[in-house]
């Protein structure tokens, strides 16, 4: 008779329960009927309104919208596909409770990755909590960067599938990689997929070096073939949108233009300064360890014990206490930010410690 070993699944059930509790505590206002007001979400709702109205009236997809800029193809704003099964899985994944679901998915996805790397379930649950509650997730959820948040959350299980494939579990690894990559593509934040590709290339080079040393070429190329097939299928689920976006890109700000405010600036698209305006500065990377290394958010609060407050009081500035509640405190390289990317001093310490005490080649990758 077939028996289920419940004891084996107990740590995982408890970990998932912990993730649910963390999510519920962090997003408890949603239980009271409140909704997170996010600028990007509100902007998208306005941009997509014309498409939604057209869809409701005519029961077909609009191909153009005048709601954004001087008008643009509707597939870059709001397009539904009833025949794309990945889109249906995507809706199920969100559980109808976004943005709370983003945090839960990030916790669960990183837990799966750590289990794949053979980390003890209890430590994996702690590591997942550290990942999901790192400040950047919270910042971009608050800003309404929904597609970026979900893409970041899905990076971990994609990598987990790749690891499984290189361990010889070709079908399982390809299935996990293919499904999660297809969902990342459905989220439609390609920047994060570029970053994931960088990680996977480094991972592949590391494994190829191991392959050369061990002369295990057959296993390496079987894994690579399975993963390539999974990636092709994943891209195929979103190929229509990708090809249409690529076609449109030459007519957008990312394409070449005949108009310029400065004759000396001639580019084939966006210039480097525009692209890197919101990139972290080299020194700013220290915020991973020291959160206010560059001051914090663009606008922050200073207490009455601050020198700013004392200076205002000395000059008899009215409402000095109110003024210091909203002052610019960021001095980094970006135009502004909602808060620093902080991983945690403890996590940084454990990372450095791990470089010395963890055995095996994985740490070098």
CSV table of C-alpha atoms in Angstrom, one decimal:
chain,number,residue,atom,x,y,z
A,1,UNK,CA,0.0,0.0,0.0
A,2,UNK,CA,1.3,3.5,-0.9
A,3,UNK,CA,2.2,5.5,2.1
A,4,UNK,CA,2.9,9.2,2.3
A,5,UNK,CA,5.8,10.2,4.6
A,6,UNK,CA,4.3,13.2,6.2
A,7,UNK,CA,7.3,13.6,8.5
A,8,UNK,CA,9.4,14.3,5.4
A,9,UNK,CA,7.1,17.1,4.3
A,10,UNK,CA,6.7,18.7,7.7
A,11,UNK,CA,9.7,21.2,7.5
A,12,UNK,CA,8.5,22.4,4.1
A,13,UNK,CA,4.9,22.8,5.3
A,14,UNK,CA,6.1,24.8,8.3
A,15,UNK,CA,8.4,26.9,6.0
A,16,UNK,CA,5.4,27.7,3.7
A,17,UNK,CA,3.3,28.5,6.7
A,18,UNK,CA,6.1,30.9,7.9
A,19,UNK,CA,6.1,32.6,4.5
A,20,UNK,CA,2.3,33.0,4.7
A,21,UNK,CA,2.6,34.5,8.2
A,22,UNK,CA,5.4,36.9,7.1
A,23,UNK,CA,3.3,38.0,4.1
A,24,UNK,CA,0.1,38.5,6.1
A,25,UNK,CA,1.9,40.5,8.8
A,26,UNK,CA,3.7,42.7,6.3
A,27,UNK,CA,0.5,43.3,4.2
A,28,UNK,CA,-2.0,43.2,7.1
A,29,UNK,CA,-3.7,46.5,5.9
A,30,UNK,CA,-5.0,44.6,2.9
A,31,UNK,CA,-7.1,42.4,5.2
A,32,UNK,CA,-8.8,45.7,6.3
A,33,UNK,CA,-9.8,46.4,2.7
A,34,UNK,CA,-7.0,48.9,2.1
A,35,UNK,CA,-5.0,49.1,-1.1
A,36,UNK,CA,-1.4,50.2,-1.7
A,37,UNK,CA,-1.3,53.4,-3.6
A,38,UNK,CA,1.6,53.1,-6.1
A,39,UNK,CA,2.4,55.7,-8.7
A,40,UNK,CA,3.3,53.2,-11.5
A,41,UNK,CA,0.2,51.1,-10.9
A,42,UNK,CA,-2.0,54.2,-11.1
A,43,UNK,CA,-0.2,55.4,-14.2
A,44,UNK,CA,-0.7,52.1,-15.9
A,45,UNK,CA,-4.4,52.0,-15.0
A,46,UNK,CA,-4.8,55.3,-16.7
A,47,UNK,CA,-2.9,54.3,-19.8
A,48,UNK,CA,-4.8,51.0,-20.1
A,49,UNK,CA,-8.3,52.5,-19.5
A,50,UNK,CA,-9.0,53.1,-23.2
A,51,UNK,CA,-8.0,49.5,-24.1
A,52,UNK,CA,-10.1,48.1,-21.3
A,53,UNK,CA,-13.2,50.1,-22.4
A,54,UNK,CA,-12.7,49.0,-26.1
A,55,UNK,CA,-12.4,45.3,-25.0
A,56,UNK,CA,-15.5,45.6,-22.9
A,57,UNK,CA,-17.6,47.1,-25.7
A,58,UNK,CA,-16.4,45.1,-28.7
A,59,UNK,CA,-15.1,41.9,-27.1
A,60,UNK,CA,-11.9,42.0,-29.1
A,61,UNK,CA,-8.4,43.3,-28.6
A,62,UNK,CA,-7.5,46.9,-29.5
A,63,UNK,CA,-4.5,47.3,-31.6
A,64,UNK,CA,-3.9,51.0,-31.0
A,65,UNK,CA,-4.4,53.4,-28.1
A,66,UNK,CA,-4.3,57.2,-27.8
A,67,UNK,CA,-4.0,57.2,-24.0
A,68,UNK,CA,-0.1,57.3,-24.0
A,69,UNK,CA,2.1,59.9,-25.6
A,70,UNK,CA,0.9,60.7,-29.1
A,71,UNK,CA,-0.6,57.2,-29.4
A,72,UNK,CA,1.2,53.8,-29.7
A,73,UNK,CA,0.4,50.1,-30.3
A,74,UNK,CA,-1.9,48.7,-27.7
A,75,UNK,CA,0.2,45.6,-27.2
A,76,UNK,CA,2.7,47.7,-25.3
A,77,UNK,CA,0.0,48.9,-22.9
A,78,UNK,CA,-2.7,46.2,-22.4
A,79,UNK,CA,-3.1,43.1,-24.4
A,80,UNK,CA,-4.9,39.9,-23.3
A,81,UNK,CA,-4.5,36.4,-24.9
A,82,UNK,CA,-7.1,33.8,-24.1
A,83,UNK,CA,-5.1,31.1,-25.8
A,84,UNK,CA,-1.8,31.6,-24.0
A,85,UNK,CA,-1.7,29.0,-21.2
A,86,UNK,CA,1.3,30.7,-19.6
A,87,UNK,CA,-0.9,33.8,-19.0
A,88,UNK,CA,-3.4,31.7,-17.2
A,89,UNK,CA,-0.7,30.2,-14.9
A,90,UNK,CA,0.6,33.7,-14.4
A,91,UNK,CA,-2.9,34.8,-13.1
A,92,UNK,CA,-3.1,31.8,-10.8
A,93,UNK,CA,0.4,32.6,-9.5
A,94,UNK,CA,-0.6,36.1,-8.4
A,95,UNK,CA,-3.5,34.5,-6.3
A,96,UNK,CA,-5.5,37.7,-6.9
A,97,UNK,CA,-3.8,39.3,-3.9
A,98,UNK,CA,-1.0,41.4,-5.4
A,99,UNK,CA,1.2,43.0,-4.2
A,100,UNK,CA,1.2,40.6,-1.2
A,101,UNK,CA,1.7,37.7,-3.6
A,102,UNK,CA,5.0,39.2,-4.8
A,103,UNK,CA,6.5,38.8,-1.4
A,104,UNK,CA,5.2,35.3,-1.0
A,105,UNK,CA,6.6,34.2,-4.4
A,106,UNK,CA,10.0,35.7,-3.6
A,107,UNK,CA,10.1,33.8,-0.3
A,108,UNK,CA,9.0,30.5,-1.8
A,109,UNK,CA,11.2,30.8,-4.9
A,110,UNK,CA,14.4,31.4,-2.9
A,111,UNK,CA,13.5,28.6,-0.6
A,112,UNK,CA,13.3,26.3,-3.6
A,113,UNK,CA,16.7,27.5,-4.8
A,114,UNK,CA,18.3,26.9,-1.4
A,115,UNK,CA,16.7,23.4,-1.1
A,116,UNK,CA,18.1,22.6,-4.6
A,117,UNK,CA,21.5,23.7,-3.3
A,118,UNK,CA,21.0,21.1,-0.5
A,119,UNK,CA,20.7,23.6,2.3
A,120,UNK,CA,18.9,22.4,5.4
A,121,UNK,CA,15.2,23.3,5.3
A,122,UNK,CA,15.3,25.4,8.4
A,123,UNK,CA,18.3,27.4,7.2
A,124,UNK,CA,16.7,27.7,3.8
A,125,UNK,CA,13.6,29.2,5.3
A,126,UNK,CA,15.8,31.8,7.1
A,127,UNK,CA,17.7,32.5,3.9
A,128,UNK,CA,14.5,33.0,2.0
A,129,UNK,CA,13.2,35.4,4.6
A,130,UNK,CA,16.4,37.4,4.3
A,131,UNK,CA,16.1,37.5,0.6
A,132,UNK,CA,12.4,38.4,0.4
A,133,UNK,CA,12.6,41.1,3.1
A,134,UNK,CA,15.7,42.8,1.7
A,135,UNK,CA,14.9,46.4,1.2
A,136,UNK,CA,14.9,46.6,-2.5
A,137,UNK,CA,11.8,44.3,-2.8
A,138,UNK,CA,9.9,46.5,-0.4
A,139,UNK,CA,11.0,49.7,-2.2
A,140,UNK,CA,9.9,48.5,-5.7
A,141,UNK,CA,6.6,47.0,-4.4
A,142,UNK,CA,5.8,50.4,-2.9
A,143,UNK,CA,6.7,52.2,-6.1
A,144,UNK,CA,4.5,49.8,-8.1
A,145,UNK,CA,7.2,48.1,-10.1
A,146,UNK,CA,5.1,45.0,-10.2
A,147,UNK,CA,6.7,43.3,-13.3
A,148,UNK,CA,10.2,43.9,-12.0
A,149,UNK,CA,9.3,42.5,-8.5
A,150,UNK,CA,7.8,39.3,-10.0
A,151,UNK,CA,10.7,38.9,-12.4
A,152,UNK,CA,13.3,39.2,-9.5
A,153,UNK,CA,11.2,36.7,-7.5
A,154,UNK,CA,11.3,34.1,-10.3
A,155,UNK,CA,15.1,34.4,-10.9
A,156,UNK,CA,15.7,32.0,-8.0
A,157,UNK,CA,13.6,29.0,-9.2
A,158,UNK,CA,14.9,29.5,-12.8
A,159,UNK,CA,18.4,29.0,-11.4
A,160,UNK,CA,17.2,26.1,-9.3
A,161,UNK,CA,16.0,24.3,-12.5
A,162,UNK,CA,19.4,25.0,-14.1
A,163,UNK,CA,21.2,23.4,-11.1
A,164,UNK,CA,19.0,20.4,-11.3
A,165,UNK,CA,19.7,19.9,-15.0
A,166,UNK,CA,23.5,20.0,-14.4
A,167,UNK,CA,23.1,17.4,-11.7
A,168,UNK,CA,21.7,15.0,-14.2
A,169,UNK,CA,18.0,15.6,-13.6
A,170,UNK,CA,17.5,16.8,-17.1
A,171,UNK,CA,13.7,16.7,-17.5
A,172,UNK,CA,12.9,18.0,-14.0
A,173,UNK,CA,15.5,20.8,-14.4
A,174,UNK,CA,14.3,21.7,-17.9
A,175,UNK,CA,10.7,21.7,-16.8
A,176,UNK,CA,11.3,24.0,-13.8
A,177,UNK,CA,13.5,26.4,-15.8
A,178,UNK,CA,11.1,26.5,-18.8
A,179,UNK,CA,8.0,27.2,-16.7
A,180,UNK,CA,9.6,29.9,-14.5
A,181,UNK,CA,11.4,31.5,-17.5
A,182,UNK,CA,8.1,31.6,-19.4
A,183,UNK,CA,6.5,33.3,-16.4
A,184,UNK,CA,9.3,35.8,-16.3
A,185,UNK,CA,8.8,36.6,-19.9
A,186,UNK,CA,5.0,37.0,-19.2
A,187,UNK,CA,5.9,39.5,-16.5
A,188,UNK,CA,7.6,41.4,-19.3
A,189,UNK,CA,10.6,43.0,-17.6
A,190,UNK,CA,13.4,42.0,-19.9
A,191,UNK,CA,16.0,44.0,-18.0
A,192,UNK,CA,15.9,41.4,-15.2
A,193,UNK,CA,16.2,38.6,-17.8
A,194,UNK,CA,19.4,40.2,-19.0
A,195,UNK,CA,20.8,40.1,-15.5
A,196,UNK,CA,19.7,36.5,-15.1
A,197,UNK,CA,21.4,35.6,-18.4
A,198,UNK,CA,24.7,37.1,-17.0
A,199,UNK,CA,24.3,34.9,-13.9
A,200,UNK,CA,23.6,31.8,-16.0
A,201,UNK,CA,26.6,32.4,-18.3
A,202,UNK,CA,28.9,32.6,-15.3
A,203,UNK,CA,27.3,29.5,-13.9
A,204,UNK,CA,27.7,27.7,-17.2
A,205,UNK,CA,31.4,28.7,-17.5
A,206,UNK,CA,32.0,27.4,-13.9
A,207,UNK,CA,30.3,24.0,-14.8
A,208,UNK,CA,32.2,23.8,-18.1
A,209,UNK,CA,35.5,24.2,-16.2
A,210,UNK,CA,34.4,21.4,-13.9
A,211,UNK,CA,33.5,19.3,-16.9
A,212,UNK,CA,36.9,19.7,-18.4
A,213,UNK,CA,38.5,18.7,-15.1
A,214,UNK,CA,36.3,15.7,-14.7
A,215,UNK,CA,35.9,14.9,-18.4
A,216,UNK,CA,32.1,14.5,-17.9
A,217,UNK,CA,31.2,16.0,-21.3
A,218,UNK,CA,28.2,13.9,-21.9
A,219,UNK,CA,26.3,15.0,-18.8
A,220,UNK,CA,27.2,18.7,-19.5
A,221,UNK,CA,26.0,18.7,-23.0
A,222,UNK,CA,22.8,16.8,-22.2
A,223,UNK,CA,22.0,19.4,-19.5
A,224,UNK,CA,22.8,22.2,-21.9
A,225,UNK,CA,20.7,20.7,-24.6
A,226,UNK,CA,17.7,20.2,-22.2
A,227,UNK,CA,18.0,23.8,-20.9
A,228,UNK,CA,18.3,25.3,-24.4
A,229,UNK,CA,15.1,23.4,-25.5
A,230,UNK,CA,13.3,24.7,-22.3
A,231,UNK,CA,14.5,28.2,-23.0
A,232,UNK,CA,13.3,28.1,-26.7
A,233,UNK,CA,9.9,26.8,-25.6
A,234,UNK,CA,9.7,29.5,-22.9
A,235,UNK,CA,10.5,32.3,-25.4
A,236,UNK,CA,8.0,30.7,-27.8
A,237,UNK,CA,5.1,31.3,-25.3
A,238,UNK,CA,5.8,35.1,-25.5
A,239,UNK,CA,7.3,35.3,-29.0
A,240,UNK,CA,4.4,37.3,-30.5
A,241,UNK,CA,4.8,40.1,-28.0
A,242,UNK,CA,8.6,40.0,-28.2
A,243,UNK,CA,8.6,40.3,-32.0
A,244,UNK,CA,6.1,43.1,-32.0
A,245,UNK,CA,8.0,45.0,-29.4
A,246,UNK,CA,11.2,44.6,-31.3
A,247,UNK,CA,9.5,45.8,-34.5
A,248,UNK,CA,8.1,48.9,-32.6
A,249,UNK,CA,11.4,49.7,-30.8
A,250,UNK,CA,12.9,51.3,-33.9
A,251,UNK,CA,10.1,53.9,-33.8
A,252,UNK,CA,10.4,54.6,-30.1
A,253,UNK,CA,13.0,56.6,-28.1
A,254,UNK,CA,15.2,53.5,-28.2
A,255,UNK,CA,15.5,53.8,-32.0
A,256,UNK,CA,17.5,56.2,-34.1
A,257,UNK,CA,16.2,59.7,-34.4
A,258,UNK,CA,16.7,62.6,-36.9
A,259,UNK,CA,15.9,65.2,-34.2
A,260,UNK,CA,18.2,66.3,-31.5
A,261,UNK,CA,18.6,69.2,-29.2
A,262,UNK,CA,22.3,69.0,-29.4
A,263,UNK,CA,24.0,68.4,-32.8
A,264,UNK,CA,27.1,66.9,-31.0
A,265,UNK,CA,25.0,64.1,-29.5
A,266,UNK,CA,24.2,61.6,-32.3
A,267,UNK,CA,23.3,58.2,-31.0
A,268,UNK,CA,21.5,55.1,-32.4
A,269,UNK,CA,19.1,55.2,-29.5
A,270,UNK,CA,19.2,56.3,-25.9
A,271,UNK,CA,22.5,57.8,-24.8
A,272,UNK,CA,24.6,56.3,-22.0
A,273,UNK,CA,23.7,58.9,-19.4
A,274,UNK,CA,19.9,58.3,-19.9
A,275,UNK,CA,20.4,54.6,-19.6
A,276,UNK,CA,22.5,54.8,-16.4
A,277,UNK,CA,20.8,57.6,-14.7
A,278,UNK,CA,19.2,55.2,-12.2
A,279,UNK,CA,22.2,53.0,-11.7
A,280,UNK,CA,23.9,52.6,-8.4
A,281,UNK,CA,27.2,54.5,-8.1
A,282,UNK,CA,30.3,52.5,-7.2
A,283,UNK,CA,30.6,54.0,-3.7
A,284,UNK,CA,26.8,53.7,-3.2
A,285,UNK,CA,27.2,49.9,-3.3
A,286,UNK,CA,28.2,50.2,0.4
A,287,UNK,CA,24.5,50.6,1.2
A,288,UNK,CA,24.3,46.8,1.0
A,289,UNK,CA,26.1,46.8,4.3
A,290,UNK,CA,25.4,50.3,5.7
A,291,UNK,CA,21.9,51.4,4.7
A,292,UNK,CA,22.4,55.2,5.1
A,293,UNK,CA,25.9,55.3,3.6
A,294,UNK,CA,24.4,57.8,1.0
A,295,UNK,CA,21.8,59.3,3.3
A,296,UNK,CA,18.7,57.2,2.7
A,297,UNK,CA,15.7,58.2,0.6
A,298,UNK,CA,15.4,61.3,-1.5
A,299,UNK,CA,13.1,62.8,1.1
A,300,UNK,CA,13.4,61.7,4.8
A,301,UNK,CA,12.6,62.7,8.3
A,302,UNK,CA,15.1,64.3,10.8
A,303,UNK,CA,14.5,64.5,14.5
A,304,UNK,CA,14.7,67.5,16.8
A,305,UNK,CA,18.2,66.4,17.9
A,306,UNK,CA,19.5,66.9,14.3
A,307,UNK,CA,21.8,69.8,13.5
A,308,UNK,CA,19.4,70.8,10.7
A,309,UNK,CA,16.6,71.4,13.3
A,310,UNK,CA,19.0,73.3,15.6
A,311,UNK,CA,20.0,75.5,12.7
A,312,UNK,CA,16.4,76.3,11.8
A,313,UNK,CA,15.6,77.1,15.5
A,314,UNK,CA,18.6,79.4,15.8
A,315,UNK,CA,17.3,81.4,12.8
A,316,UNK,CA,13.7,81.4,14.2
A,317,UNK,CA,12.3,79.6,11.2
A,318,UNK,CA,8.6,79.0,11.8
A,319,UNK,CA,7.4,75.4,12.0
A,320,UNK,CA,11.0,74.0,12.2
A,321,UNK,CA,9.7,70.7,13.6
A,322,UNK,CA,7.4,70.3,10.5
A,323,UNK,CA,10.2,71.2,8.1
A,324,UNK,CA,12.6,68.5,9.3
A,325,UNK,CA,9.9,65.9,8.8
A,326,UNK,CA,10.4,66.1,5.0
A,327,UNK,CA,13.9,67.1,3.9
A,328,UNK,CA,16.3,65.9,1.2
A,329,UNK,CA,18.7,63.4,2.8
A,330,UNK,CA,20.1,61.5,-0.2
A,331,UNK,CA,23.4,62.5,-1.8
A,332,UNK,CA,24.1,59.5,-4.1
A,333,UNK,CA,24.6,59.4,-7.9
A,334,UNK,CA,21.0,58.8,-8.9
A,335,UNK,CA,18.4,61.5,-9.5
A,336,UNK,CA,16.6,60.2,-6.5
A,337,UNK,CA,15.4,57.1,-4.7
A,338,UNK,CA,12.8,55.8,-2.4
A,339,UNK,CA,15.3,54.1,-0.1
A,340,UNK,CA,18.7,52.3,-0.1
A,341,UNK,CA,19.3,48.8,-1.2
A,342,UNK,CA,20.2,47.1,2.1
A,343,UNK,CA,20.9,43.4,2.3
A,344,UNK,CA,21.7,43.3,6.0
A,345,UNK,CA,24.9,43.6,7.9
A,346,UNK,CA,24.4,40.1,9.2
A,347,UNK,CA,23.9,38.7,5.7
A,348,UNK,CA,27.0,40.4,4.5
A,349,UNK,CA,29.0,39.1,7.4
A,350,UNK,CA,27.8,35.5,6.7
A,351,UNK,CA,28.7,35.9,3.0
A,352,UNK,CA,32.3,36.9,3.8
A,353,UNK,CA,32.5,34.2,6.5
A,354,UNK,CA,31.2,31.6,4.0
A,355,UNK,CA,34.1,32.4,1.6
A,356,UNK,CA,36.4,31.0,4.2
A,357,UNK,CA,34.5,28.1,5.8
A,358,UNK,CA,32.4,26.7,3.0
A,359,UNK,CA,34.1,23.9,1.2
A,360,UNK,CA,33.7,23.0,-2.5
A,361,UNK,CA,33.8,24.9,-5.8
A,362,UNK,CA,30.3,26.4,-5.7
A,363,UNK,CA,31.4,29.4,-3.6
A,364,UNK,CA,33.8,30.5,-6.3
A,365,UNK,CA,31.0,30.7,-8.8
